[in-house]
Short mmCIF file of C-alpha atoms in Angstrom, two decimals:
data_model
loop_
_atom_site.label_atom_id
_atom_site.label_comp_id
_atom_site.label_asym_id
_atom_site.label_seq_id
_atom_site.Cartn_x
_atom_site.Cartn_y
_atom_site.Cartn_z
CA MET A 141 -4.19 8.45 3.87
CA ARG A 142 -3.76 4.68 4.34
CA ILE A 143 -0.13 3.53 4.11
CA LEU A 144 1.50 0.09 4.26
CA ILE A 145 5.11 -0.13 5.47
CA VAL A 146 6.92 -3.35 4.50
CA GLU A 147 10.18 -3.19 6.47
CA ASP A 148 12.07 -5.93 8.33
CA ASP A 149 14.21 -3.60 10.47
CA ARG A 150 11.95 -3.31 13.51
CA GLU A 151 13.55 -0.12 14.84
CA ALA A 152 13.29 1.65 11.47
CA ALA A 153 9.73 0.38 10.98
CA ASN A 154 8.60 1.58 14.42
CA TYR A 155 10.12 5.00 13.76
CA LEU A 156 8.42 5.24 10.34
CA VAL A 157 5.05 4.09 11.66
CA LYS A 158 5.24 6.65 14.49
CA ALA A 159 6.24 9.50 12.14
CA LEU A 160 3.50 8.68 9.60
CA ARG A 161 0.83 8.37 12.31
CA GLU A 162 1.92 11.69 13.81
CA ALA A 163 1.47 13.18 10.32
CA GLY A 164 -2.15 11.97 10.45
CA HIS A 165 -1.93 8.79 8.37
CA ALA A 166 -3.37 5.34 9.06
CA VAL A 167 -0.43 2.93 8.93
CA GLU A 168 -0.07 -0.85 8.77
CA HIS A 169 3.26 -2.66 9.07
CA ALA A 170 4.44 -5.97 7.63
CA ALA A 171 7.79 -7.29 8.90
CA ASP A 172 8.75 -9.64 6.06
CA GLY A 173 8.12 -10.30 2.38
CA GLU A 174 5.42 -12.93 2.87
CA ASP A 175 3.39 -10.72 5.21
CA GLY A 176 3.93 -7.77 2.88
CA ALA A 177 2.73 -9.72 -0.16
CA HIS A 178 -0.35 -10.86 1.76
CA ALA A 179 -1.11 -7.31 2.96
CA VAL A 180 -0.91 -5.76 -0.53
CA SER A 181 -3.06 -8.50 -2.03
CA THR A 182 -5.81 -8.27 0.60
CA GLY A 183 -5.77 -4.63 1.69
CA THR A 184 -6.42 -1.26 0.08
CA PHE A 185 -3.70 1.34 0.51
CA ASP A 186 -3.03 4.81 -0.86
CA VAL A 187 0.75 4.27 -0.81
CA VAL A 188 3.06 1.33 -0.08
CA VAL A 189 6.56 1.89 1.33
CA MET A 190 8.50 -1.28 0.40
CA ASP A 191 11.95 -2.29 1.62
CA ARG A 192 13.83 -3.98 -1.19
CA MET A 193 15.72 -6.66 0.77
CA LEU A 194 13.28 -8.56 2.97
CA PRO A 195 13.31 -11.97 4.64
CA LYS A 196 11.14 -14.67 3.03
CA ARG A 197 10.45 -12.66 -0.13
CA ASP A 198 12.19 -9.87 -2.05
CA GLY A 199 10.42 -6.50 -2.20
CA LEU A 200 10.90 -6.13 -5.95
CA SER A 201 9.16 -9.45 -6.64
CA ILE A 202 6.19 -8.26 -4.57
CA ILE A 203 6.01 -5.05 -6.62
CA GLN A 204 6.21 -7.02 -9.88
CA GLU A 205 3.38 -9.25 -8.68
CA MET A 206 1.28 -6.18 -7.78
CA ARG A 207 1.79 -4.67 -11.23
CA GLY A 208 1.11 -8.04 -12.88
CA ARG A 209 -2.37 -8.17 -11.38
CA GLY A 210 -3.08 -4.54 -12.31
CA ASP A 211 -2.52 -3.01 -8.86
CA GLU A 212 -1.41 0.58 -9.50
CA THR A 213 -0.97 1.58 -5.87
CA PRO A 214 2.01 3.96 -5.71
CA VAL A 215 5.11 2.28 -4.24
CA LEU A 216 8.13 3.96 -2.67
CA VAL A 217 11.08 1.54 -2.63
CA LEU A 218 13.46 1.82 0.35
CA SER A 219 16.86 0.21 0.15
CA ALA A 220 20.41 0.22 1.45
CA LEU A 221 21.31 -0.40 -2.21
CA GLY A 222 21.70 3.12 -3.54
CA GLN A 223 23.77 2.80 -6.70
CA VAL A 224 22.27 4.02 -9.97
CA ASP A 225 21.76 0.46 -11.27
CA ASP A 226 19.97 -0.50 -8.04
CA ARG A 227 17.63 2.48 -8.28
CA VAL A 228 16.95 1.75 -11.96
CA ASP A 229 16.14 -1.89 -11.11
CA GLY A 230 13.68 -0.76 -8.44
CA LEU A 231 11.91 1.61 -10.81
CA LYS A 232 11.85 -0.92 -13.67
CA ALA A 233 10.32 -3.50 -11.31
CA GLY A 234 7.35 -1.16 -10.91
CA GLY A 235 8.39 1.14 -8.07
CA ASP A 236 7.19 4.72 -8.46
CA ASP A 237 10.00 6.26 -6.43
CA TYR A 238 13.21 5.04 -4.79
CA LEU A 239 14.85 6.28 -1.61
CA ALA A 240 18.26 5.01 -0.50
CA LYS A 241 19.03 4.43 3.17
CA PRO A 242 19.92 6.32 5.26
CA TYR A 243 17.23 8.91 4.57
CA ALA A 244 15.61 11.82 6.36
CA VAL A 245 12.10 11.03 7.57
CA SER A 246 10.96 14.47 6.41
CA GLU A 247 12.02 13.53 2.86
CA LEU A 248 10.23 10.18 3.07
CA LEU A 249 7.04 11.93 4.27
CA ALA A 250 7.26 14.43 1.41
CA ARG A 251 7.79 11.64 -1.14
CA VAL A 252 4.87 9.60 0.22
CA GLU A 253 2.57 12.62 0.04
CA ALA A 254 3.80 13.42 -3.49
CA LEU A 255 3.08 9.84 -4.62
CA ALA A 256 -0.46 10.09 -3.24
CA ARG A 257 -1.01 13.36 -5.14
CA ARG A 258 0.15 11.81 -8.42
CA ARG A 259 -2.87 9.56 -8.68
CA ARG A 260 -4.74 10.64 -11.76
CA PRO A 261 -7.10 13.54 -11.07
CA GLY A 262 -10.64 12.32 -10.79
CA GLU A 263 -9.51 8.71 -10.48
CA VAL A 264 -12.24 6.87 -8.65
CA GLU A 265 -11.88 3.51 -6.97
CA THR A 266 -14.26 1.01 -8.58
CA SER A 267 -13.85 -1.52 -5.79
CA TYR A 268 -12.63 -1.75 -2.23
CA ARG A 269 -11.01 -4.74 -0.57
CA VAL A 270 -10.46 -5.27 3.14
CA GLY A 271 -9.27 -8.77 3.96
CA ASP A 272 -11.54 -11.19 2.08
CA LEU A 273 -14.38 -8.64 1.88
CA VAL A 274 -14.76 -7.05 -1.58
CA LEU A 275 -17.17 -4.27 -2.50
CA ASP A 276 -17.66 -3.60 -6.23
CA ARG A 277 -19.06 -0.12 -6.82
CA LEU A 278 -19.89 -0.74 -10.49
CA SER A 279 -22.04 -3.84 -9.98
CA HIS A 280 -23.20 -2.83 -6.47
CA SER A 281 -22.15 -6.23 -5.17
CA VAL A 282 -20.35 -7.39 -2.04
CA THR A 283 -18.57 -10.70 -1.56
CA ARG A 284 -16.79 -12.25 1.40
CA ALA A 285 -14.50 -15.20 0.72
CA GLY A 286 -16.16 -15.48 -2.70
CA GLU A 287 -19.70 -15.69 -1.28
CA GLU A 288 -22.09 -12.91 -2.33
CA ILE A 289 -23.68 -10.83 0.42
CA VAL A 290 -26.98 -9.10 -0.40
CA LEU A 291 -27.24 -5.61 1.09
CA GLN A 292 -29.92 -2.94 1.07
CA PRO A 293 -28.86 0.36 -0.60
CA ARG A 294 -28.27 2.13 2.72
CA GLU A 295 -26.22 -0.82 4.03
CA PHE A 296 -24.17 -0.79 0.82
CA ARG A 297 -23.42 2.95 1.16
CA LEU A 298 -22.46 2.55 4.81
CA LEU A 299 -20.15 -0.39 4.05
CA GLU A 300 -18.65 1.56 1.14
CA TYR A 301 -17.89 4.49 3.46
CA LEU A 302 -16.34 2.22 6.09
CA MET A 303 -14.18 0.38 3.55
CA LYS A 304 -13.11 3.59 1.84
CA ASN A 305 -11.98 4.92 5.21
CA ALA A 306 -10.59 1.65 6.60
CA GLY A 307 -8.01 2.27 9.28
CA GLN A 308 -9.44 5.71 10.00
CA VAL A 309 -12.97 4.94 11.19
#
């Protein structure tokens, strides 16, 4: 599973990245809101773990932006703000789950795996995006930075496999 961690606390982020990788996941880390917003808009992830209070950009605004453009990637909100109103705000902003700090890593792992399972059964990705490279499975087209790239069928299938398994291959 491909997971993005958006967390400004370097020690907590390193611990999370290590735990998720040991559990067999491909993990990327963004250390502030701007980097996190860029990562979710250009990458393809199975789950995003988003800190709520980030430098440069608030985590909830990033989630709202994701939902506004139709990105349904499951998001687990992490926050030191653990009151009921705070949790409700995180869920209303588009978060799929909310975990207050401090938390047990085993619980976070279980929640991340549960979020990944909740994707609709049979849901198939119609496109893959890695950086500025976009592969559209419906139209069998590939673009990079808006420029179309013509591929032979075998090349298309190979690129599709690589993009589907980005971070693992």
